[in-house]
JSON list of C-alpha atoms in Angstrom, two decimals:
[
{"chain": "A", "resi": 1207, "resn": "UNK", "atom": "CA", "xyz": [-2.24, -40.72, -35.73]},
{"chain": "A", "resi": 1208, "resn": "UNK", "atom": "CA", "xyz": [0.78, -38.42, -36.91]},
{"chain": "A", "resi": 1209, "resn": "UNK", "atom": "CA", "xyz": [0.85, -35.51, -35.07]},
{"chain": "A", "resi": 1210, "resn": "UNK", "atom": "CA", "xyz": [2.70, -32.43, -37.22]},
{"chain": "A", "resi": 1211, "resn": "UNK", "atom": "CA", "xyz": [5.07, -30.37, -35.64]},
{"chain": "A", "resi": 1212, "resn": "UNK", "atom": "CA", "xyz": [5.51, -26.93, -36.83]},
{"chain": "A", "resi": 1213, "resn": "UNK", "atom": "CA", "xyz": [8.71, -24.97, -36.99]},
{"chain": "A", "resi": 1214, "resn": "UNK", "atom": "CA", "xyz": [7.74, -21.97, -34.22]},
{"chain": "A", "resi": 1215, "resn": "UNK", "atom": "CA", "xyz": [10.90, -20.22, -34.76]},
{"chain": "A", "resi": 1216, "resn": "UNK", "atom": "CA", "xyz": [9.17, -17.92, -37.40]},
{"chain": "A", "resi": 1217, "resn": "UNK", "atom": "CA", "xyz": [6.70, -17.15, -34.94]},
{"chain": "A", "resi": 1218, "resn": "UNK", "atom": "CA", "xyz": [8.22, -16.26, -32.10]},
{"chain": "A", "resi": 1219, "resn": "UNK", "atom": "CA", "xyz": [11.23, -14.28, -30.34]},
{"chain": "A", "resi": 1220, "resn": "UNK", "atom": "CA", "xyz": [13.69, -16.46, -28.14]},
{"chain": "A", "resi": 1221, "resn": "UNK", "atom": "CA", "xyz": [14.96, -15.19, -24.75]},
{"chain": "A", "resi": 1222, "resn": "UNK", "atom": "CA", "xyz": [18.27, -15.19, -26.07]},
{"chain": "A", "resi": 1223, "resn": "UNK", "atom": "CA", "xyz": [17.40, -12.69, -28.93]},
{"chain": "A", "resi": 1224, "resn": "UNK", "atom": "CA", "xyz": [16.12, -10.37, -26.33]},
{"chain": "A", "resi": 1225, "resn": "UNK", "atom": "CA", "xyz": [18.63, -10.39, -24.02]},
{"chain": "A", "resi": 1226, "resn": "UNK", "atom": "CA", "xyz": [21.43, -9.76, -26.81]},
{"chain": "A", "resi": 1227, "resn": "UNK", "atom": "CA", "xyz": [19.46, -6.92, -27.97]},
{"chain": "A", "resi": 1228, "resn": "UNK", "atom": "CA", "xyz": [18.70, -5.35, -24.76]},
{"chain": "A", "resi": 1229, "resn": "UNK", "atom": "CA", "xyz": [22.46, -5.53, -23.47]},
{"chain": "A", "resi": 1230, "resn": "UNK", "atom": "CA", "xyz": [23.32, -4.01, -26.93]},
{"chain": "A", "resi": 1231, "resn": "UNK", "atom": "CA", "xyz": [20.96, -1.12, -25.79]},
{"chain": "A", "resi": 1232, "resn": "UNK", "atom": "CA", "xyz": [22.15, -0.92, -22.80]},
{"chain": "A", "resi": 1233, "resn": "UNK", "atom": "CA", "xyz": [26.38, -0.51, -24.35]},
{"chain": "A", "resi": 1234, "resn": "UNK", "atom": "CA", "xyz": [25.15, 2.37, -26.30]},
{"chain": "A", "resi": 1235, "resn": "UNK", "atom": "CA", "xyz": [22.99, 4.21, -23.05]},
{"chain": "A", "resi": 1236, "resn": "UNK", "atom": "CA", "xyz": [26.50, 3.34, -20.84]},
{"chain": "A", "resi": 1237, "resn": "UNK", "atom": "CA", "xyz": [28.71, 4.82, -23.51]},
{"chain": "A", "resi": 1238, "resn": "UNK", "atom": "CA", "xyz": [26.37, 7.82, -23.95]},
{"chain": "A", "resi": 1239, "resn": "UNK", "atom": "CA", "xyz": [26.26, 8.20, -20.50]},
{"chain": "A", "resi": 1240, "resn": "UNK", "atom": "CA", "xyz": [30.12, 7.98, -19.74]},
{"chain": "A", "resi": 1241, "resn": "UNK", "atom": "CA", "xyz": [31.15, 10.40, -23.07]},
{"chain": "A", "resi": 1242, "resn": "UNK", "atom": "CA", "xyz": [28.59, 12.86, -21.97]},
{"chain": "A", "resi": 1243, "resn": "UNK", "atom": "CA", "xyz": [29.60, 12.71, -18.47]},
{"chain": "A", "resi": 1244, "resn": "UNK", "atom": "CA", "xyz": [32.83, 13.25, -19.37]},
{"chain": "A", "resi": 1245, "resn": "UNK", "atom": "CA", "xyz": [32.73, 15.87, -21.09]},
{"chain": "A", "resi": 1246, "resn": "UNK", "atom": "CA", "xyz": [30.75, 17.89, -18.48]},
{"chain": "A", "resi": 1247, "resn": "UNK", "atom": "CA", "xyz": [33.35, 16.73, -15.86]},
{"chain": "A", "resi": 1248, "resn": "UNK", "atom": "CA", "xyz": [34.01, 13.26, -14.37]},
{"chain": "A", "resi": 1249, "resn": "UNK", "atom": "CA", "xyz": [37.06, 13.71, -11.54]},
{"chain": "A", "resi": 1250, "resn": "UNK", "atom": "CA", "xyz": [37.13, 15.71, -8.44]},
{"chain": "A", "resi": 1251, "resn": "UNK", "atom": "CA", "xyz": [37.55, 19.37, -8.53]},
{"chain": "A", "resi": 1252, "resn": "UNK", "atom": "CA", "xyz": [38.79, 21.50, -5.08]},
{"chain": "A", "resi": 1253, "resn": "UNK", "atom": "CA", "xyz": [35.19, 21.37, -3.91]},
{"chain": "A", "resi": 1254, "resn": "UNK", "atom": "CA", "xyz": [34.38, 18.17, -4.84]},
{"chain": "A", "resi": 1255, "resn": "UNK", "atom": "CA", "xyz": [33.01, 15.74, -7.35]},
{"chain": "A", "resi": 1256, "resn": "UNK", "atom": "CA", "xyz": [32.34, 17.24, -10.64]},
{"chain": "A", "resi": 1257, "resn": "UNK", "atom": "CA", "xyz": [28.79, 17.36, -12.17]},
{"chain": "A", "resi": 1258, "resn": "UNK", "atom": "CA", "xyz": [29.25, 14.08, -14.29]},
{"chain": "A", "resi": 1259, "resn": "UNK", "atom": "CA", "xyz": [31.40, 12.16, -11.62]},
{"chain": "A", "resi": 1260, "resn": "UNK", "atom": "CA", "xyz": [28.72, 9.72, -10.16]},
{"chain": "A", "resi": 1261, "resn": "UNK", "atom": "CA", "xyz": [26.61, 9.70, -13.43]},
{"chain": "A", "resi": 1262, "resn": "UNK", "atom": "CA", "xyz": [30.12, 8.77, -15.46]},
{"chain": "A", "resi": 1263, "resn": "UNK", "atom": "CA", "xyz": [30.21, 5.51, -12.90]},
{"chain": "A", "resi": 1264, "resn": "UNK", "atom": "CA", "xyz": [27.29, 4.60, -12.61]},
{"chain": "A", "resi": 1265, "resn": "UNK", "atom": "CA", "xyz": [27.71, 4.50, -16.70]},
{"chain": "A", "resi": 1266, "resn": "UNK", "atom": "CA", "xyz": [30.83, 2.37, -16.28]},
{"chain": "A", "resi": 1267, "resn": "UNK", "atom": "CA", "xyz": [29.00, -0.05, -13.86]},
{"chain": "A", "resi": 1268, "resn": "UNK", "atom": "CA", "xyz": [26.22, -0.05, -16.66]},
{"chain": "A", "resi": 1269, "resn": "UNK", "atom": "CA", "xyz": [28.55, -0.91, -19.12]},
{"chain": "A", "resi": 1270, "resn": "UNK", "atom": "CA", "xyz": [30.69, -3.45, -17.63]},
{"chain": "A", "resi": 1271, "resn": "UNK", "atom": "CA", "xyz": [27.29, -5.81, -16.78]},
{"chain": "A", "resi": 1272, "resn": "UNK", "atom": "CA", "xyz": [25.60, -4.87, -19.89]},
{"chain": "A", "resi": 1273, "resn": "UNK", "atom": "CA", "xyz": [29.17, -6.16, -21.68]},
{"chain": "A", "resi": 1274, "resn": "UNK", "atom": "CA", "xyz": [29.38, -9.22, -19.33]},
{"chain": "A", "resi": 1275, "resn": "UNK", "atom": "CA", "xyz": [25.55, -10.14, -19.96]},
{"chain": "A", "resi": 1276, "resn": "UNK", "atom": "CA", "xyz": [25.84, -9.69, -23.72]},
{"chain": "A", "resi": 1277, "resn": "UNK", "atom": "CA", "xyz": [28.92, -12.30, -23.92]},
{"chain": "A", "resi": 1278, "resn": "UNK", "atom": "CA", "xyz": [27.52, -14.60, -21.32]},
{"chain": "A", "resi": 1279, "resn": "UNK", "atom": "CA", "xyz": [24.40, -14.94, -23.50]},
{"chain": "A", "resi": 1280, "resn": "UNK", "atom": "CA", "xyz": [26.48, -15.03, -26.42]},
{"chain": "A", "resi": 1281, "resn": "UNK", "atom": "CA", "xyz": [28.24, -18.41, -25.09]},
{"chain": "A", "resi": 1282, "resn": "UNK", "atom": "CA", "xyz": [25.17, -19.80, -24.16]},
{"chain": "A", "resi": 1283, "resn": "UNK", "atom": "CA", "xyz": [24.89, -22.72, -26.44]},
{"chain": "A", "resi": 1284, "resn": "UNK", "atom": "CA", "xyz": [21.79, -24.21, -24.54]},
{"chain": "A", "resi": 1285, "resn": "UNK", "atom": "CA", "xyz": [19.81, -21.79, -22.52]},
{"chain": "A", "resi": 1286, "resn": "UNK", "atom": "CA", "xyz": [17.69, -19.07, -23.61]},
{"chain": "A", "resi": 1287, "resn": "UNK", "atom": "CA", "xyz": [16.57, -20.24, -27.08]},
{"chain": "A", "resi": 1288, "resn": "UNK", "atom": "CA", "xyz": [12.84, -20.77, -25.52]},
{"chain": "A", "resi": 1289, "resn": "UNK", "atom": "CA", "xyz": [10.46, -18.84, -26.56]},
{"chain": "A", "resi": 1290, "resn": "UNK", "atom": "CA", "xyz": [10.19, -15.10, -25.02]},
{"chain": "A", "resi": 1291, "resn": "UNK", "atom": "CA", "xyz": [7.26, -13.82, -26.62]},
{"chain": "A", "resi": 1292, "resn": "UNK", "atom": "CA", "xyz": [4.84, -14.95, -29.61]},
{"chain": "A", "resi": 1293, "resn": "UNK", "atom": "CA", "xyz": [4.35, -12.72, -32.77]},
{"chain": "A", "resi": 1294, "resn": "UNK", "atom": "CA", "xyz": [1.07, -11.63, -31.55]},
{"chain": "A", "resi": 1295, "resn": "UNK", "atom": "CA", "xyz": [2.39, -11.00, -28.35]},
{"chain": "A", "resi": 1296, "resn": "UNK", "atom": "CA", "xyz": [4.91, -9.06, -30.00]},
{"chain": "A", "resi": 1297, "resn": "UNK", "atom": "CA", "xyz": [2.35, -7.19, -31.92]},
{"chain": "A", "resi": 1298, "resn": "UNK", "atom": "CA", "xyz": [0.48, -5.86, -28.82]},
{"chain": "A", "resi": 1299, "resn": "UNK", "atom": "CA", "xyz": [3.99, -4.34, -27.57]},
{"chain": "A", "resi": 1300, "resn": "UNK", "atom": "CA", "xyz": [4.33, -2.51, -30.37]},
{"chain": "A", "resi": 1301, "resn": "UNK", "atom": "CA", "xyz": [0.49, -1.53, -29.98]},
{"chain": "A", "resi": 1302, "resn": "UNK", "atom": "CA", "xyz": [1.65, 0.27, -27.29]},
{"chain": "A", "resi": 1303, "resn": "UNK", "atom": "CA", "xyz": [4.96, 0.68, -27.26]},
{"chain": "A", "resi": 1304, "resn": "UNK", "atom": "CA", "xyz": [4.95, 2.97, -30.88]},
{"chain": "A", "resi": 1305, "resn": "UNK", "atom": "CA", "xyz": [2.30, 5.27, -29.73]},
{"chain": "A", "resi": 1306, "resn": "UNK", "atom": "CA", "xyz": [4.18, 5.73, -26.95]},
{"chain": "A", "resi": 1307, "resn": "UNK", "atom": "CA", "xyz": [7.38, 6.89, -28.58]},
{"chain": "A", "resi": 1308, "resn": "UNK", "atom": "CA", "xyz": [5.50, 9.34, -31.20]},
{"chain": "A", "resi": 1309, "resn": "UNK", "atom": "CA", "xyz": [3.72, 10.34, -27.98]},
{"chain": "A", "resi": 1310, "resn": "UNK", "atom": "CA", "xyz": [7.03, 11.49, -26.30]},
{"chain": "A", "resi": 1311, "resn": "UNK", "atom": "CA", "xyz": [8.46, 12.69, -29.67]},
{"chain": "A", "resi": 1312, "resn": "UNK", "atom": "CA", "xyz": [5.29, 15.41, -29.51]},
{"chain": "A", "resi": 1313, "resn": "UNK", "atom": "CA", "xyz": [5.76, 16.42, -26.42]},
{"chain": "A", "resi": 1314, "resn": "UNK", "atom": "CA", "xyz": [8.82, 18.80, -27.99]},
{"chain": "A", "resi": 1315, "resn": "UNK", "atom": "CA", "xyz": [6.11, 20.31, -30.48]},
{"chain": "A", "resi": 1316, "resn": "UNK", "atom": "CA", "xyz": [2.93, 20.54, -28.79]},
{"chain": "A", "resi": 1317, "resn": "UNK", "atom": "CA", "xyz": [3.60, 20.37, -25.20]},
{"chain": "A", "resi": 1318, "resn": "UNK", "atom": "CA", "xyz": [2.71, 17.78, -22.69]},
{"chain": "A", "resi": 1319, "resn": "UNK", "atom": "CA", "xyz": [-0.37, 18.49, -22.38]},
{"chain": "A", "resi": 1320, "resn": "UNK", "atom": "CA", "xyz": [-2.05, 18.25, -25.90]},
{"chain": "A", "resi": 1321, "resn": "UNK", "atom": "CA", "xyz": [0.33, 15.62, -26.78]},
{"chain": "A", "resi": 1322, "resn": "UNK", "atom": "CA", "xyz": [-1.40, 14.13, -23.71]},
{"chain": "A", "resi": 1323, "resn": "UNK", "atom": "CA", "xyz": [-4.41, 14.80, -24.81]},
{"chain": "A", "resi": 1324, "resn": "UNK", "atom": "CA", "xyz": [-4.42, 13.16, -28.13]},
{"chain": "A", "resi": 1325, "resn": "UNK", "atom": "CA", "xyz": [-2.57, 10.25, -26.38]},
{"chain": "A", "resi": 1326, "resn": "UNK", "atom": "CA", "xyz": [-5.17, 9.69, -24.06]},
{"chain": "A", "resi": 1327, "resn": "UNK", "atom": "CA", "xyz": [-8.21, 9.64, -26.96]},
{"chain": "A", "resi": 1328, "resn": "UNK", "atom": "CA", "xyz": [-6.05, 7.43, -29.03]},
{"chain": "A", "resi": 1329, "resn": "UNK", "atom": "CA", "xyz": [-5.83, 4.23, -26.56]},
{"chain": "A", "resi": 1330, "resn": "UNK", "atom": "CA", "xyz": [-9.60, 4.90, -26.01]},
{"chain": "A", "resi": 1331, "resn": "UNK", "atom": "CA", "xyz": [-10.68, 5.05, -29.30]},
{"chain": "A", "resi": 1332, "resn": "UNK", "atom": "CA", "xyz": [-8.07, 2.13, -30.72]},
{"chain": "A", "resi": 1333, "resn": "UNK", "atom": "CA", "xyz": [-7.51, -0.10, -27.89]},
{"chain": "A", "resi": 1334, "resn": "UNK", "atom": "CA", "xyz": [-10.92, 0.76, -25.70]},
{"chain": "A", "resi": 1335, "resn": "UNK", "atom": "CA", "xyz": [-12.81, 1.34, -28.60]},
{"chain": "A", "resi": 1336, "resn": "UNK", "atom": "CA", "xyz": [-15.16, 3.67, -26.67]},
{"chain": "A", "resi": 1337, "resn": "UNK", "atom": "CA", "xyz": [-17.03, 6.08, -28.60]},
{"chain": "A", "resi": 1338, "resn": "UNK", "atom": "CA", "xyz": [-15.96, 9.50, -28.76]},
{"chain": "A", "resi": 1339, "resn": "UNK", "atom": "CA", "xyz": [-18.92, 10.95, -27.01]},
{"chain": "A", "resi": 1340, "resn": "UNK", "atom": "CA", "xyz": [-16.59, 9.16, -23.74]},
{"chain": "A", "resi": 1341, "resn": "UNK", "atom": "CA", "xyz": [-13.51, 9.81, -25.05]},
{"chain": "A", "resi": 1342, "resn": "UNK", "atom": "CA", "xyz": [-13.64, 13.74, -25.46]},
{"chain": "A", "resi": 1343, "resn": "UNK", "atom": "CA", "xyz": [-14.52, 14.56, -22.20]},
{"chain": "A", "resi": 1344, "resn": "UNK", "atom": "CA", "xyz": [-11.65, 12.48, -20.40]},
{"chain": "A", "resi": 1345, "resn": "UNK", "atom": "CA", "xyz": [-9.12, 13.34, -22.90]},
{"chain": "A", "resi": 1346, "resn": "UNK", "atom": "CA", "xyz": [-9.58, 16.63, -22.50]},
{"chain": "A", "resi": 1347, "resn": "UNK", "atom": "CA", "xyz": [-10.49, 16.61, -18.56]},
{"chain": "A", "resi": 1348, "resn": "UNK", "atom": "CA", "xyz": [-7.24, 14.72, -17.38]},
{"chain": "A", "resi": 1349, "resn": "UNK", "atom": "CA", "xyz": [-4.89, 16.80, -18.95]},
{"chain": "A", "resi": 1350, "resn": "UNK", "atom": "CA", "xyz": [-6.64, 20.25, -17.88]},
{"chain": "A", "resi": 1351, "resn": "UNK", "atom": "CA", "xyz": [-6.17, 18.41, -14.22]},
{"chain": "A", "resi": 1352, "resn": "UNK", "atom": "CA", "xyz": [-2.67, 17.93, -14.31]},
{"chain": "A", "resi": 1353, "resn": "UNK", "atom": "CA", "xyz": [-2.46, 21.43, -16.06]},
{"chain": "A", "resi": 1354, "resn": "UNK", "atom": "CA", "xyz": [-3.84, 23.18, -13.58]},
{"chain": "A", "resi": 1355, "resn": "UNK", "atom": "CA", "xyz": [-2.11, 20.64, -10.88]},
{"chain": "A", "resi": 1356, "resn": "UNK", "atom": "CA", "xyz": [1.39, 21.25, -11.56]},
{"chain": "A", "resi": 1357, "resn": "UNK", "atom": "CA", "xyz": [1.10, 24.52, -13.46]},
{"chain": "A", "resi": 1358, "resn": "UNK", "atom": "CA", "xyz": [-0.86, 26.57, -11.12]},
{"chain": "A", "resi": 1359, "resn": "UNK", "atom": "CA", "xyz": [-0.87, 24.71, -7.70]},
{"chain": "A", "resi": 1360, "resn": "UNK", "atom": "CA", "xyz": [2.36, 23.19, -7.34]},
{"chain": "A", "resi": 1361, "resn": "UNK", "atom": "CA", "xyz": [4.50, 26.22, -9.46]},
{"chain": "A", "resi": 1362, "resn": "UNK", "atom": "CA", "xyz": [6.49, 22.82, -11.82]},
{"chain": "A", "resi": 1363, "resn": "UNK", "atom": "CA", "xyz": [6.87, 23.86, -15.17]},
{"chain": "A", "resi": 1364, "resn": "UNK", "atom": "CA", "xyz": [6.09, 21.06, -17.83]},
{"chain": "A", "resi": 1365, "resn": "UNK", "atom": "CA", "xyz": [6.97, 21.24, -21.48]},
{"chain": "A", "resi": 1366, "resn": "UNK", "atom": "CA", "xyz": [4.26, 23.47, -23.06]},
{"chain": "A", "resi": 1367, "resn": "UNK", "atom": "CA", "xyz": [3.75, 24.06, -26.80]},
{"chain": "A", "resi": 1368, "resn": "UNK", "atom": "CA", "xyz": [1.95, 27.06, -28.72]},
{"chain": "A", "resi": 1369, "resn": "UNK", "atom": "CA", "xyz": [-1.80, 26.43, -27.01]},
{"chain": "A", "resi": 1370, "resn": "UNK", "atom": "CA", "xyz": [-0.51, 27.20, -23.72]},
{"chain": "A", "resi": 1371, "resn": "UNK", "atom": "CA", "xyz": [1.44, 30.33, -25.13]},
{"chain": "A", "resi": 1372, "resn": "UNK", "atom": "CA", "xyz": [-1.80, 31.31, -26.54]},
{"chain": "A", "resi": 1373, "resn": "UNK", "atom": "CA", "xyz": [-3.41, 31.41, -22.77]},
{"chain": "A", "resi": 1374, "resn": "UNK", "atom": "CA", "xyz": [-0.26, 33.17, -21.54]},
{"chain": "A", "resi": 1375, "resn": "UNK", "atom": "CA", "xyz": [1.68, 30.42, -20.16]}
]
């Protein structure tokens, strides 16, 4: 009986993909970190290190490994083309993984809380799928919590948007 293979490389993301791309990343963070670092002060002043000293090192250590890892993978003729994740594995990271970053990018616009908010009765309603009977109440509750936890109680200003300036905060 002839068994058919199939060509997974269409499918599928290799270890060695992954690993070039997140070294890449990690270049551009190190050099973001050692410019910015630098330009807020890297050496020693009279009184001691200057705000961006340690920061501007720990960028160089960042960006020496990140370079090392990149070209070591690079080289690697034999290792790493195994599979790191399936398409549909993929496909649930980005499930979460894009919500997240809009998430974060509305934080700047509506605060953390009602970009919390919506967050929270998103997953339930697309990944849980519980009905929205469930999801209002915790959606709401959670973030009214942690509002009143580090708002009131502890005194640790979050990123608010224009509800909370409404209700004087």
């Amino acid at each position: 009986m002839a068994h058919e293979t199939e060509d997974r490389s269409e499918y599928t993301v290799s270890h060695k993909s992954v690993e070039l791309v997140v070294a890449g990343i990690l270049i551009f963070v190190s050099a973001v970190v050692m410019y910015d670092s630098n330009r807020i002060g890297a050496g020693w002043a009279f009184d001691g290190p200057e705000s961006g000293y340690f920061p501007f090192y720990i960028g160089v250590i960042l960006f020496i490994s990140s370079v090392g890892t990149f070209i070591s993978t690079l080289r690697a003729r034999d290792v790493g083309n195994e599979t790191f994740v399936e398409r549909t594995g993929l496909k649930q990271i980005f499930q979460v993984l894009i919500p997240t970053m809009i998430f974060v990018a509305m934080i700047g616009y509506t605060g953390i809380y009602v970009a919390s908010a919506i967050f929270i009765a998103f997953f339930m309603v697309y990944l849980g799928k519980y009905p929205v009977q469930k999801v209002a109440p915790v959606a709401i509750a959670i973030p009214v919590f942690l509002f009143v936890m580090f708002e009131i109680w502890f005194l640790v200003p979050l990123p608010k948007g224009p509800l909370e300036s409404m209700i004087g905060y």
